Every structure is written in structure tokens, then in C-alpha cells.
């Protein structure tokens, strides 16, 4: 564990280790979860628009299949490493188990800055990823979905390439597809929507009410923008937003739909007309708000800056945004952290609903999916709270993250016992 050079992997392994100890599970459970079942590392050659061939590094990590086929997104990001991908796959194992889904955990990645590629180059890369990895993918084997840097268009190219290779339409092998290819209309906003539901439930539970509370959001991509949108629909006031271009702070409230338009048209929230702005990409984390949502990437709240957080509640829309040291500092100050595996599960829950419809050749419509998604998020939240209460009777220092992990580990442990792995 100490050999990991990735902070994210250290964070995730520490989290699982704590869960195994607090839950009183056998050491063997940690051994099984501390390493992925299978890692496939590939190279993907792409002919660039200028005629050169560029070779990209790609991965698919299949972390644990105790509960079913591997499930998790594919990330296109210039700094992603294999160790990060392993950590993200392990988080999917925990997240899927906690949500009660019939899935194990997986994650894919390509080291690339997708914004630097032309549309044709991006298509070549997406198809190349599937050509390199199709033999380990499939609707009952490993089902990728979107993650940072990938979107419905990328998933469409992938499902098209996969279907051509298999010689049959295979929509259930990928989720996050456009609606015309079997996608679920809620999937595109599902992670942010789920975050907003959990924000409301957590505010009612820990801050007494959600009425008129303020929220600051770091990251305005697929997760942060929809988190802000749905939170404002639910009555929260969004007072700060940060993204790669900087921070906007407006105590009278940011108009989220306008902010989304500005980001679509200019590439950053920094150009939002109104409020105070700065070039600090983490400004929202320290804003004067009741709730702060790190919705960008991992390792944003660390031992160095955790003391600067003024909010009383942290809701993790990103995967792994808080290091264990930061979490300890926040806990000492009485700040509750709603962990990623609970807060941002809306994306994979919606992917599950999409997959269920695909395997049944059925489409039940947006309303029905949204209400199923909301119900599943609420029941995950309540179940985790129940576990937290029981856990704290034995271990006063247990956090809400510990409770979520213990609940997830229990299901994994029981499935492994039935299978004869433990
Ligand atoms: N990328 C999403 C996550 O981190 C899940 C992707 C999927 O739908 O499989 O939870």
C-alpha cells in the first residue's frame, strides 16, 4: 500500500482498510480488494489530421466481479495513470455495492487531452479503444459508461464499433449513449441530479433544513453544472462556482442556466457577468457557503487547505476529492463529508437503469427513470445513515464514509462467501 505513487490509490486503499477494520471483516477481504482482478493496458495508434500517427496509452481495470459484471466509466484525461485508474475502479466496486446494483467495479482510461483532438481524431481514438479492448467487454462481462472527458458522442462511437466487431447491435454493452441508440434521457444529468438529491437529504439531516441554504461548487463540467442546476431547482442558492478558468462568487446567487450558457459559449465560468471573480480554480472550496461540493477531480481537499473550508457540509460529486488527512481535519471541526460513493452514485445508477432497459429491449421514458433514480438515491442515503448510527455505537470516530464503505463491504463479503472466495 505504501508503494502507491498515486495519492488517489493511497486514499482509496486507506478507506477500504478502515472499512475492513471497523466492520470486523476478515483480513482476506482486504487482500482481495486491494488489487484488481485484471488490468489490461493497451496502445491505441491514431492517424492525426496532419498525417502523423500518434500512439495513446489506454487501460481497462476490472477490479472486482463478486457482485456481477464490471461496471464503470472511461476517462479521457492527460494526467491519468494506471494507478489512478485502479483506484477509480476500486471506488466503483464500493459504489456499485453500496447502491445495491448487480455489478462489480471497473474503470477505463486513456491518457489524452480530448480538447486537443479534432472531432475525427476523437472518433478514431474512441473506436481504437474498443478495437483494443472489445474482447474483455460485454453486457454480462464489463460495461463501460462515461466519465471525465467522455460524453454521449464518444459512447455512441464505442457502441457502434463494438456492434460492428460482434456482428450484432449490442446497446447493453455500453451506457451513457444518446437516446436514439438506447440511452436513457436522464443519464446526461444523472450524476448531478443524484448529488442534488443527496445534498438536500444531507442538509435536512445535518443542518436542520435545506431551506434557503447556500452552496458553492468546484467544477462545472457534467457533474458540477447539473449539481448546481438541480440544487437551485430544489431551493438552494448557488453562491460560488469554480472551474479551470477561475472562480465566480456572488452572495446574491448565481443564475445557473446563464452560467451554463456562458461556459458552453466561452469555455469557463470566469466570463460570467456578475459577482466577484478571481483566477483561483479552487476558490469555491473556501467560499462563505453552508455547503461545498468538490465536483471536479480527485485530491482537491488536502491537509494543506482543509482548514480553509468554511462550509459545514461537504458533498463529494467528484471521485476521491478529499484525502484521508483532510477528512480527519474536517471531522475534527465538525464538518460532515458525504462521500463520493454515496453522493455521486446517480451516474452509475442511471447507467444501470439504461442497461436494464437495453437488455429487455424496452424504453420506459424520462419521468419513470428520474423517479426510480431519486428513490434509489434516497434509499442509499437512509441505509447508510442507519449503518452510521450503529457503527458509531462501537466506534465514535467512524465517519459517514466509513459507514458507506462498511455497508458496501458487507454485501461484497456475503457474495464472496457464497461464491467460496472467503
Ligand atoms: N463515471 C461514473 C462514476 O464515476 C460511472 C460511469 C458509469 O455509468 O458506468 O461513477
Coordinates of C-alpha atoms in Angstrom, one line a residue, residues 181-381:
X181 CA -29.0 4.4 -29.6
X182 CA -30.8 3.1 -26.5
X183 CA -29.6 5.7 -24.0
X184 CA -31.7 6.9 -21.1
X185 CA -32.5 10.6 -21.2
X186 CA -31.7 11.1 -17.5
X187 CA -28.1 9.7 -17.8
X188 CA -26.6 13.0 -19.0
X189 CA -27.7 14.9 -15.9
X190 CA -28.0 11.9 -13.5
X191 CA -24.8 12.3 -11.5
X192 CA -25.5 16.0 -10.8
X193 CA -29.2 15.3 -10.1
X194 CA -28.2 12.5 -7.7
X195 CA -25.8 14.9 -6.0
X196 CA -28.5 17.4 -5.6
X197 CA -30.9 14.9 -4.0
X198 CA -28.2 13.8 -1.6
X199 CA -27.3 17.4 -0.8
X200 CA -31.0 18.1 0.1
X201 CA -31.3 15.0 2.3
X202 CA -27.9 15.7 4.0
X203 CA -28.8 19.3 4.6
X204 CA -32.1 18.3 6.2
X205 CA -30.3 15.7 8.3
X206 CA -27.2 17.6 9.4
X207 CA -28.1 21.3 9.0
X208 CA -31.7 21.0 10.2
X209 CA -33.3 22.1 6.9
X210 CA -32.4 22.8 3.3
X211 CA -34.5 26.0 3.1
X212 CA -32.5 29.0 1.7
X213 CA -29.1 27.4 2.2
X214 CA -26.1 28.4 0.1
X215 CA -23.9 26.1 -1.9
X216 CA -20.5 26.5 -3.5
X217 CA -19.5 24.2 -6.3
X218 CA -16.0 23.5 -7.6
X219 CA -16.0 22.1 -11.1
X220 CA -18.6 23.0 -13.7
X221 CA -18.4 20.0 -16.0
X222 CA -21.0 17.3 -16.4
X223 CA -21.3 16.8 -12.6
X224 CA -20.9 20.3 -11.2
X225 CA -23.1 22.1 -13.7
X226 CA -26.0 19.7 -13.2
X227 CA -25.5 19.6 -9.5
X228 CA -25.8 23.4 -9.5
X229 CA -28.8 23.3 -11.8
X230 CA -30.8 20.7 -9.7
X231 CA -29.8 22.2 -6.4
X232 CA -31.1 25.6 -7.4
X233 CA -34.3 23.9 -8.6
X234 CA -34.6 22.4 -5.2
X235 CA -34.3 25.8 -3.4
X236 CA -30.5 26.1 -2.7
X237 CA -28.8 29.3 -3.6
X238 CA -25.6 28.7 -5.6
X239 CA -23.2 31.4 -4.5
X240 CA -19.8 30.3 -5.9
X241 CA -18.6 28.3 -8.9
X242 CA -15.0 27.4 -9.8
X243 CA -13.7 25.8 -12.9
X244 CA -10.5 25.5 -14.9
X245 CA -10.6 29.3 -15.7
X246 CA -11.3 30.6 -12.2
X247 CA -14.0 31.4 -9.6
X248 CA -17.1 33.5 -9.6
X249 CA -18.6 34.4 -6.2
X250 CA -21.9 36.2 -5.9
X251 CA -23.7 36.1 -2.5
X252 CA -26.9 37.2 -4.1
X253 CA -26.9 34.0 -6.1
X254 CA -25.6 32.8 -9.5
X255 CA -28.1 32.3 -12.3
X256 CA -27.2 28.6 -13.1
X257 CA -28.7 28.4 -16.5
X258 CA -26.9 31.6 -17.6
X259 CA -23.7 30.2 -16.1
X260 CA -24.2 27.0 -18.1
X261 CA -24.6 29.1 -21.3
X262 CA -21.5 31.2 -20.6
X263 CA -19.4 28.0 -20.0
X264 CA -20.8 26.4 -23.2
X265 CA -20.0 29.5 -25.3
X266 CA -16.7 30.7 -23.7
X267 CA -15.2 27.6 -22.1
X268 CA -15.1 29.0 -18.5
X269 CA -17.2 30.4 -15.7
X270 CA -14.7 33.2 -15.4
X271 CA -16.6 35.1 -18.1
X272 CA -19.9 35.0 -16.1
X273 CA -21.1 38.6 -16.0
X274 CA -21.7 39.4 -12.3
X275 CA -20.3 38.8 -8.8
X276 CA -16.6 38.9 -7.9
X277 CA -14.2 36.8 -9.9
X278 CA -10.7 35.5 -9.5
X279 CA -8.3 33.2 -11.3
X280 CA -8.3 30.7 -8.4
X281 CA -9.6 27.4 -9.7
X282 CA -10.3 26.2 -6.1
X283 CA -11.9 29.4 -4.8
X284 CA -15.4 27.8 -4.4
X285 CA -13.9 25.4 -1.9
X286 CA -13.3 28.2 0.6
X287 CA -16.4 30.3 -0.2
X288 CA -18.7 31.6 2.5
X289 CA -21.4 28.9 2.0
X290 CA -23.3 26.4 4.0
X291 CA -22.4 23.5 1.7
X292 CA -19.4 23.0 -0.5
X293 CA -19.3 20.5 -3.4
X294 CA -15.9 19.4 -4.8
X295 CA -17.3 18.2 -8.2
X296 CA -14.1 18.4 -10.3
X297 CA -11.4 15.9 -9.8
X298 CA -9.5 13.9 -7.1
X299 CA -7.2 15.3 -4.4
X300 CA -8.7 18.8 -4.1
X301 CA -9.1 18.9 -0.3
X302 CA -5.8 18.1 1.4
X303 CA -4.0 18.6 4.7
X304 CA -2.8 22.0 3.3
X305 CA -6.2 23.5 2.5
X306 CA -8.8 21.6 4.6
X307 CA -8.8 24.3 7.3
X308 CA -9.8 26.9 4.8
X309 CA -13.2 25.3 4.2
X310 CA -15.9 27.4 5.8
X311 CA -18.9 25.2 4.9
X312 CA -20.5 22.9 7.5
X313 CA -21.2 20.1 5.0
X314 CA -19.1 18.7 2.1
X315 CA -20.8 16.8 -0.7
X316 CA -18.4 14.9 -2.9
X317 CA -19.5 15.0 -6.6
X318 CA -16.0 14.1 -7.8
X319 CA -14.3 10.7 -7.1
X320 CA -11.8 10.9 -4.3
X321 CA -11.7 14.7 -3.9
X322 CA -10.8 14.5 -0.2
X323 CA -7.6 13.0 1.1
X324 CA -7.8 11.0 4.4
X325 CA -5.7 13.7 6.2
X326 CA -8.1 16.4 5.0
X327 CA -11.1 14.3 6.1
X328 CA -9.6 14.0 9.6
X329 CA -9.2 17.8 9.8
X330 CA -12.8 18.3 8.6
X331 CA -14.2 15.8 11.1
X332 CA -12.3 17.4 14.0
X333 CA -14.0 20.7 13.0
X334 CA -17.4 19.0 12.9
X335 CA -17.8 19.2 9.1
X336 CA -19.7 16.2 7.8
X337 CA -18.4 14.8 4.5
X338 CA -20.9 13.0 2.3
X339 CA -18.6 10.6 0.5
X340 CA -18.3 10.2 -3.3
X341 CA -19.5 6.6 -3.3
X342 CA -22.8 7.8 -1.9
X343 CA -23.1 11.3 -3.3
X344 CA -22.2 10.8 -6.9
X345 CA -23.7 7.3 -7.4
X346 CA -26.5 8.8 -9.5
X347 CA -24.5 8.4 -12.7
X348 CA -24.0 4.7 -12.4
X349 CA -27.5 4.1 -11.0
X350 CA -28.9 5.8 -14.2
X351 CA -26.5 3.7 -16.2
X352 CA -27.9 0.6 -14.5
X353 CA -31.5 1.7 -15.4
X354 CA -30.3 2.2 -19.0
X355 CA -28.8 -1.3 -19.1
X356 CA -31.9 -2.8 -17.6
X357 CA -34.0 -1.3 -20.4
X358 CA -31.5 -2.3 -23.1
X359 CA -31.4 -6.0 -22.0
X360 CA -35.2 -6.0 -22.1
X361 CA -35.4 -4.1 -25.4
X362 CA -37.6 -1.6 -23.6
X363 CA -37.7 2.1 -23.1
X364 CA -39.9 3.4 -20.2
X365 CA -39.2 7.2 -20.5
X366 CA -37.6 10.0 -18.6
X367 CA -40.2 10.5 -15.9
X368 CA -40.0 6.9 -14.8
X369 CA -36.2 6.8 -14.8
X370 CA -35.9 10.0 -12.9
X371 CA -38.3 8.9 -10.2
X372 CA -36.6 5.5 -9.9
X373 CA -33.2 7.2 -9.7
X374 CA -34.4 9.6 -7.0
X375 CA -35.8 6.7 -4.9
X376 CA -32.6 4.7 -5.2
X377 CA -30.5 7.6 -4.1
X378 CA -32.8 8.3 -1.2
X379 CA -32.8 4.7 0.0
X380 CA -29.0 4.5 -0.3
X381 CA -28.7 7.6 1.8

